[in-house]
Amino acid sequence: LKYNGNANKKLNIAVVGGGLVGSLEALYLAKRGHQVKLYEYREDIRNTPLARGRSINLALSIRGRRALKDVGLEDQMINQHGIPMRARMIHRPDSSTYAMPYDARTNQCIYSVGRNYLNSILLKESENLDNVERYFNHKLIKSNFKDGSLTFMKMDTKETIQVNADLIIGADGAFSTVRKEMMKQPLFNFSQQYIEHGYLELCIPAGKDGGFQMPPNYLHIWPRGNFMMIALPNQDCSWTVTLFMPFKNFKNIDSERKLMDFFTNYFQDAIPLIGEKKLIEDFFSGSPSALVAIKCRPYHVCDKALLIGDAAHAVVPFYGQGMNAGFEDCTELDKLFQKYNDDVTSVLEEFTNTRWRDAFAISDLAMYNYIEMRDLVTRPSYRLRKTVDDFLYWLLPDLWVPLYNSVTFSTMPYDQCVKNRQWQNKVLAIVVLFFGLMLFVTIYKNMLL
Ligand SMILES: Cc1cc2nc3c(=O)[nH]c(=O)nc-3n(C[C@H](O)[C@H](O)[C@H](O)COP(=O)(O)OP(=O)(O)OC[C@H]3O[C@@H](n4cnc5c(N)ncnc54)[C@H](O)[C@@H]3O)c2cc1C
Ligand SMILES: Cc1cnn(-c2ccc(OCc3ccccc3)c(C(=O)O)c2)c1-c1ccc(Cl)c(F)c1
């Protein structure tokens, strides 16, 4: 192990961004004994309703659960709040549905969790640690990595304050201010890609009996080629419905008539569930939000600053992994703090060197899903491939783990998930070729006889 002499030193660490990843990271660092100051631009979300333009609930899977387990919150999230989704329920255009279990063998599932609830319990847990201080309404406006100084504007009084830290953790989301400062560093690579789809959230309320209007333990998906809609269940028996559609299609739906024709055409079964009046209200009261993929590298500057979560790798949401990947950042970072005994230089350098491949891989997988989901659902080969995958997984569970299962139900590094899939594609191609050849020879021989 190489140290630079400041190993095991208790650090003053500023975490910028009190969202899901920043508030989790504050817990990890505090549990290692560091003095943590958590700065959040918005008000304490425990006192305010959900900010617009943020998904109301999210799919929590094994990578995120592992991080919550590390900080002692998995049980509360899973058993007291999360709603298990054991299968995907696909809604066809004719309103018929079919379910495809995620993992019939081991009955694994993903959980629908409320964003606000999760963020609140992370912040609440930090109040149990006397080495975490929380500063809300503090917007980072300037940072200097040389002397570790940060300038914040207090949003309530508009005054600015300057603070110093040994280490700055940028968990300030896709449009990170900490990353903007990093952009000035030589050899800092950055890319962003907006996709043509936006998303709008609708709501399926609880039924008249107060219960769910659809079977609750499913991730409901309406795949319609260029349009996709999903619904995740909430604790109050309502559903958060997310409609993904190109901005130009949102723009074209500029009247109630057009909206109703569109939903009658593509999502007929959802109309009575949402309610015509509520559908019209919610559709026209909000505007679709954009979706962006951010890639950058390195994630650190010397022993002074590090990016995690969406600030480091915002991904399009077509794999339900953004938060899970950000939580996994915190788990991997903690392992490195452990390995190098809090020697920050070694920790940050190895975090970049080991994490960027996995971050790029999940970003590419999510983008691939976005592209594939638009047309593969209409292709029978999609279901055939899933059927073949599920059969081989049942037959050879330790050898053949389908891509979605390896990403969602295992902690296999994302980059390894991609390599695993590439190997499977090669094997299937050889098998198809072999049987194709056999078929050809058989037909040819019969023709000769
Ligand atoms: C439609 C949609 C659906 C999604 N579904 C899923 C899902 O099912 N599962 C999943 O795992 N992920 C999902 N995600 C991704 C997930 O929401 C993000 O990956 C996750 O929120 C990232 O957390 P974060 O803390 O890194 O960033 P954010 O949640 O963006 O938090 C950043 C925080 O930093 C604060 N901040 C920003 N700038 C400053 C500043 N200058 N000073 C101080 N504070 C600042 C912000 O106020 C915010 O609180 C989805 C995303 C979208 C858009
Ligand atoms: C939030 C969340 C958590 N997981 N997933 C997810 C992603 C991909 C999937 O498979 C590829 C596929 C699904 C549907 C049609 C073709 C291919 C599956 C699945 O197989 O169930 C599940 C999502 C999600 C997020 C956005 C959209 Cl639009 C969406 F449909 C699902």
Short mmCIF file of N, CA and C in Angstrom, two decimals, residues 97-184:
data_model
loop_
_atom_site.label_atom_id
_atom_site.label_comp_id
_atom_site.label_asym_id
_atom_site.label_seq_id
_atom_site.Cartn_x
_atom_site.Cartn_y
_atom_site.Cartn_z
N THR A 97 -52.27 -7.53 -21.45
CA THR A 97 -50.97 -7.42 -20.75
C THR A 97 -50.35 -8.82 -20.60
N TYR A 98 -49.05 -8.85 -20.45
CA TYR A 98 -48.39 -10.10 -20.09
C TYR A 98 -47.24 -9.77 -19.15
N ALA A 99 -47.03 -10.69 -18.21
CA ALA A 99 -45.97 -10.45 -17.21
C ALA A 99 -44.76 -11.31 -17.55
N MET A 100 -43.57 -10.76 -17.30
CA MET A 100 -42.33 -11.54 -17.48
C MET A 100 -41.53 -11.38 -16.19
N PRO A 101 -41.47 -12.46 -15.38
CA PRO A 101 -40.78 -12.35 -14.09
C PRO A 101 -39.32 -11.92 -14.28
N TYR A 102 -38.81 -11.15 -13.34
CA TYR A 102 -37.40 -10.75 -13.46
C TYR A 102 -36.47 -11.91 -13.24
N ASP A 103 -36.82 -12.73 -12.23
CA ASP A 103 -35.87 -13.79 -11.94
C ASP A 103 -36.64 -14.93 -11.26
N ALA A 104 -37.30 -15.75 -12.12
CA ALA A 104 -38.20 -16.79 -11.59
C ALA A 104 -37.44 -17.72 -10.64
N ARG A 105 -36.14 -17.86 -10.91
CA ARG A 105 -35.36 -18.85 -10.14
C ARG A 105 -35.17 -18.39 -8.69
N THR A 106 -34.72 -17.14 -8.55
CA THR A 106 -34.39 -16.71 -7.18
C THR A 106 -35.37 -15.64 -6.68
N ASN A 107 -36.42 -15.38 -7.49
CA ASN A 107 -37.47 -14.45 -7.05
C ASN A 107 -36.92 -13.08 -6.64
N GLN A 108 -35.83 -12.66 -7.29
CA GLN A 108 -35.26 -11.33 -7.00
C GLN A 108 -36.20 -10.26 -7.55
N CYS A 109 -36.08 -9.06 -7.01
CA CYS A 109 -36.98 -8.00 -7.49
C CYS A 109 -36.28 -6.65 -7.36
N ILE A 110 -36.89 -5.64 -7.97
CA ILE A 110 -36.43 -4.25 -7.77
C ILE A 110 -37.50 -3.57 -6.93
N TYR A 111 -37.13 -2.47 -6.29
CA TYR A 111 -38.07 -1.81 -5.38
C TYR A 111 -38.39 -0.41 -5.86
N SER A 112 -39.63 -0.06 -5.79
CA SER A 112 -40.04 1.32 -6.09
C SER A 112 -39.95 2.10 -4.78
N VAL A 113 -39.13 3.16 -4.78
CA VAL A 113 -38.97 3.96 -3.56
C VAL A 113 -39.22 5.43 -3.89
N GLY A 114 -39.73 6.16 -2.93
CA GLY A 114 -39.99 7.60 -3.12
C GLY A 114 -38.68 8.36 -3.01
N ARG A 115 -38.43 9.26 -3.98
CA ARG A 115 -37.18 10.03 -3.95
C ARG A 115 -37.10 10.87 -2.69
N ASN A 116 -38.17 11.59 -2.40
CA ASN A 116 -38.17 12.48 -1.23
C ASN A 116 -37.98 11.69 0.07
N TYR A 117 -38.66 10.55 0.14
CA TYR A 117 -38.57 9.74 1.36
C TYR A 117 -37.13 9.27 1.55
N LEU A 118 -36.53 8.78 0.46
CA LEU A 118 -35.16 8.26 0.55
C LEU A 118 -34.19 9.37 0.93
N ASN A 119 -34.34 10.53 0.28
CA ASN A 119 -33.44 11.65 0.59
C ASN A 119 -33.63 12.08 2.05
N SER A 120 -34.89 12.05 2.50
CA SER A 120 -35.19 12.47 3.89
C SER A 120 -34.56 11.53 4.91
N ILE A 121 -34.61 10.22 4.66
CA ILE A 121 -34.05 9.32 5.69
C ILE A 121 -32.53 9.38 5.67
N LEU A 122 -31.95 9.70 4.52
CA LEU A 122 -30.49 9.86 4.49
C LEU A 122 -30.09 11.11 5.31
N LEU A 123 -30.84 12.18 5.13
CA LEU A 123 -30.54 13.42 5.88
C LEU A 123 -30.81 13.20 7.36
N LYS A 124 -31.89 12.50 7.66
CA LYS A 124 -32.24 12.26 9.07
C LYS A 124 -31.15 11.44 9.75
N GLU A 125 -30.66 10.43 9.04
CA GLU A 125 -29.59 9.57 9.60
C GLU A 125 -28.35 10.42 9.88
N SER A 126 -28.10 11.43 9.02
CA SER A 126 -26.89 12.26 9.24
C SER A 126 -27.03 13.08 10.52
N GLU A 127 -28.25 13.31 10.95
CA GLU A 127 -28.46 14.07 12.21
C GLU A 127 -28.08 13.22 13.43
N ASN A 128 -27.98 11.91 13.21
CA ASN A 128 -27.55 11.04 14.33
C ASN A 128 -26.04 11.03 14.47
N LEU A 129 -25.35 11.68 13.52
CA LEU A 129 -23.87 11.67 13.56
C LEU A 129 -23.41 13.09 13.88
N ASP A 130 -22.64 13.24 15.00
CA ASP A 130 -22.32 14.62 15.37
C ASP A 130 -21.19 15.21 14.53
N ASN A 131 -20.64 14.43 13.61
CA ASN A 131 -19.60 15.02 12.73
C ASN A 131 -20.12 15.31 11.33
N VAL A 132 -21.45 15.48 11.22
CA VAL A 132 -22.03 15.97 9.95
C VAL A 132 -22.81 17.24 10.24
N GLU A 133 -22.46 18.31 9.52
CA GLU A 133 -23.23 19.56 9.61
C GLU A 133 -23.92 19.76 8.25
N ARG A 134 -25.18 20.15 8.31
CA ARG A 134 -25.96 20.36 7.10
C ARG A 134 -26.23 21.86 6.94
N TYR A 135 -25.98 22.33 5.65
CA TYR A 135 -26.23 23.74 5.34
C TYR A 135 -27.14 23.78 4.11
N PHE A 136 -28.41 24.10 4.33
CA PHE A 136 -29.36 24.20 3.21
C PHE A 136 -29.36 25.64 2.68
N ASN A 137 -29.99 25.82 1.54
CA ASN A 137 -30.04 27.15 0.91
C ASN A 137 -28.64 27.71 0.68
N HIS A 138 -27.67 26.83 0.49
CA HIS A 138 -26.29 27.25 0.21
C HIS A 138 -25.92 26.82 -1.20
N LYS A 139 -25.79 27.79 -2.09
CA LYS A 139 -25.47 27.49 -3.49
C LYS A 139 -24.00 27.74 -3.74
N LEU A 140 -23.28 26.70 -4.17
CA LEU A 140 -21.87 26.90 -4.50
C LEU A 140 -21.77 27.80 -5.73
N ILE A 141 -21.00 28.87 -5.65
CA ILE A 141 -20.85 29.73 -6.83
C ILE A 141 -19.40 29.78 -7.30
N LYS A 142 -18.46 29.45 -6.43
CA LYS A 142 -17.06 29.45 -6.86
C LYS A 142 -16.28 28.43 -6.04
N SER A 143 -15.28 27.83 -6.67
CA SER A 143 -14.42 26.92 -5.90
C SER A 143 -12.99 27.07 -6.39
N ASN A 144 -12.06 26.84 -5.48
CA ASN A 144 -10.64 26.94 -5.82
C ASN A 144 -9.96 25.69 -5.28
N PHE A 145 -9.51 24.84 -6.20
CA PHE A 145 -8.97 23.55 -5.75
C PHE A 145 -7.57 23.70 -5.17
N LYS A 146 -6.93 24.83 -5.43
CA LYS A 146 -5.56 24.97 -4.91
C LYS A 146 -5.58 25.08 -3.38
N ASP A 147 -6.45 25.99 -2.92
CA ASP A 147 -6.47 26.18 -1.44
C ASP A 147 -7.72 25.54 -0.81
N GLY A 148 -8.49 24.81 -1.64
CA GLY A 148 -9.66 24.12 -1.09
C GLY A 148 -10.73 25.07 -0.60
N SER A 149 -10.76 26.27 -1.23
CA SER A 149 -11.78 27.24 -0.76
C SER A 149 -13.04 27.16 -1.60
N LEU A 150 -14.18 27.36 -0.93
CA LEU A 150 -15.49 27.31 -1.60
C LEU A 150 -16.26 28.57 -1.23
N THR A 151 -16.89 29.18 -2.24
CA THR A 151 -17.73 30.37 -1.98
C THR A 151 -19.18 29.99 -2.22
N PHE A 152 -20.02 30.18 -1.20
CA PHE A 152 -21.44 29.86 -1.30
C PHE A 152 -22.27 31.13 -1.21
N MET A 153 -23.38 31.14 -1.95
CA MET A 153 -24.36 32.21 -1.76
C MET A 153 -25.49 31.63 -0.91
N LYS A 154 -25.80 32.33 0.18
CA LYS A 154 -26.92 31.90 1.02
C LYS A 154 -28.19 32.41 0.35
N MET A 155 -29.03 31.48 -0.13
CA MET A 155 -30.17 31.84 -0.99
C MET A 155 -31.22 32.66 -0.24
N ASP A 156 -31.25 32.58 1.06
CA ASP A 156 -32.29 33.35 1.79
C ASP A 156 -31.82 34.79 2.01
N THR A 157 -30.53 34.99 2.30
CA THR A 157 -30.08 36.37 2.58
C THR A 157 -29.29 36.98 1.42
N LYS A 158 -28.92 36.13 0.44
CA LYS A 158 -28.12 36.56 -0.72
C LYS A 158 -26.70 36.95 -0.34
N GLU A 159 -26.32 36.75 0.93
CA GLU A 159 -24.92 37.05 1.28
C GLU A 159 -24.03 35.88 0.87
N THR A 160 -22.76 36.12 0.65
CA THR A 160 -21.84 35.04 0.28
C THR A 160 -20.92 34.74 1.46
N ILE A 161 -20.59 33.47 1.59
CA ILE A 161 -19.65 33.05 2.63
C ILE A 161 -18.56 32.19 1.98
N GLN A 162 -17.39 32.23 2.56
CA GLN A 162 -16.30 31.40 2.05
C GLN A 162 -15.91 30.39 3.11
N VAL A 163 -15.73 29.16 2.68
CA VAL A 163 -15.30 28.10 3.61
C VAL A 163 -14.11 27.38 3.00
N ASN A 164 -13.35 26.70 3.86
CA ASN A 164 -12.21 25.90 3.38
C ASN A 164 -12.39 24.44 3.76
N ALA A 165 -11.88 23.57 2.91
CA ALA A 165 -11.98 22.14 3.22
C ALA A 165 -10.70 21.45 2.76
N ASP A 166 -10.38 20.33 3.42
CA ASP A 166 -9.24 19.51 2.96
C ASP A 166 -9.60 18.80 1.66
N LEU A 167 -10.91 18.45 1.54
CA LEU A 167 -11.37 17.70 0.36
C LEU A 167 -12.77 18.18 -0.02
N ILE A 168 -12.96 18.37 -1.33
CA ILE A 168 -14.27 18.81 -1.86
C ILE A 168 -14.87 17.65 -2.65
N ILE A 169 -16.07 17.21 -2.24
CA ILE A 169 -16.75 16.14 -3.00
C ILE A 169 -17.90 16.79 -3.77
N GLY A 170 -17.84 16.71 -5.10
CA GLY A 170 -18.91 17.28 -5.93
C GLY A 170 -19.98 16.25 -6.20
N ALA A 171 -21.10 16.37 -5.46
CA ALA A 171 -22.27 15.49 -5.68
C ALA A 171 -23.43 16.38 -6.08
N ASP A 172 -23.11 17.39 -6.92
CA ASP A 172 -24.10 18.43 -7.24
C ASP A 172 -24.76 18.20 -8.59
N GLY A 173 -24.91 16.95 -8.96
CA GLY A 173 -25.80 16.59 -10.05
C GLY A 173 -25.25 16.85 -11.45
N ALA A 174 -26.13 16.59 -12.44
CA ALA A 174 -25.73 16.59 -13.85
C ALA A 174 -25.14 17.92 -14.29
N PHE A 175 -25.60 19.00 -13.67
CA PHE A 175 -25.12 20.34 -14.07
C PHE A 175 -24.17 20.89 -13.01
N SER A 176 -23.31 20.03 -12.55
CA SER A 176 -22.41 20.30 -11.43
C SER A 176 -21.57 21.56 -11.56
N THR A 177 -21.57 22.34 -10.48
CA THR A 177 -20.70 23.53 -10.41
C THR A 177 -19.26 23.12 -10.12
N VAL A 178 -19.11 22.07 -9.32
CA VAL A 178 -17.75 21.58 -9.02
C VAL A 178 -17.10 21.10 -10.32
N ARG A 179 -17.88 20.45 -11.16
CA ARG A 179 -17.33 19.95 -12.43
C ARG A 179 -16.96 21.11 -13.35
N LYS A 180 -17.74 22.17 -13.28
CA LYS A 180 -17.44 23.34 -14.12
C LYS A 180 -16.03 23.85 -13.79
N GLU A 181 -15.68 23.83 -12.50
CA GLU A 181 -14.32 24.27 -12.11
C GLU A 181 -13.29 23.27 -12.62
N MET A 182 -13.66 22.00 -12.60
CA MET A 182 -12.73 20.96 -13.06
C MET A 182 -12.47 21.10 -14.56
N MET A 183 -13.46 21.61 -15.28
CA MET A 183 -13.33 21.75 -16.74
C MET A 183 -12.12 22.61 -17.10
N LYS A 184 -11.67 23.45 -16.12
CA LYS A 184 -10.54 24.35 -16.42
C LYS A 184 -9.21 23.61 -16.34
#
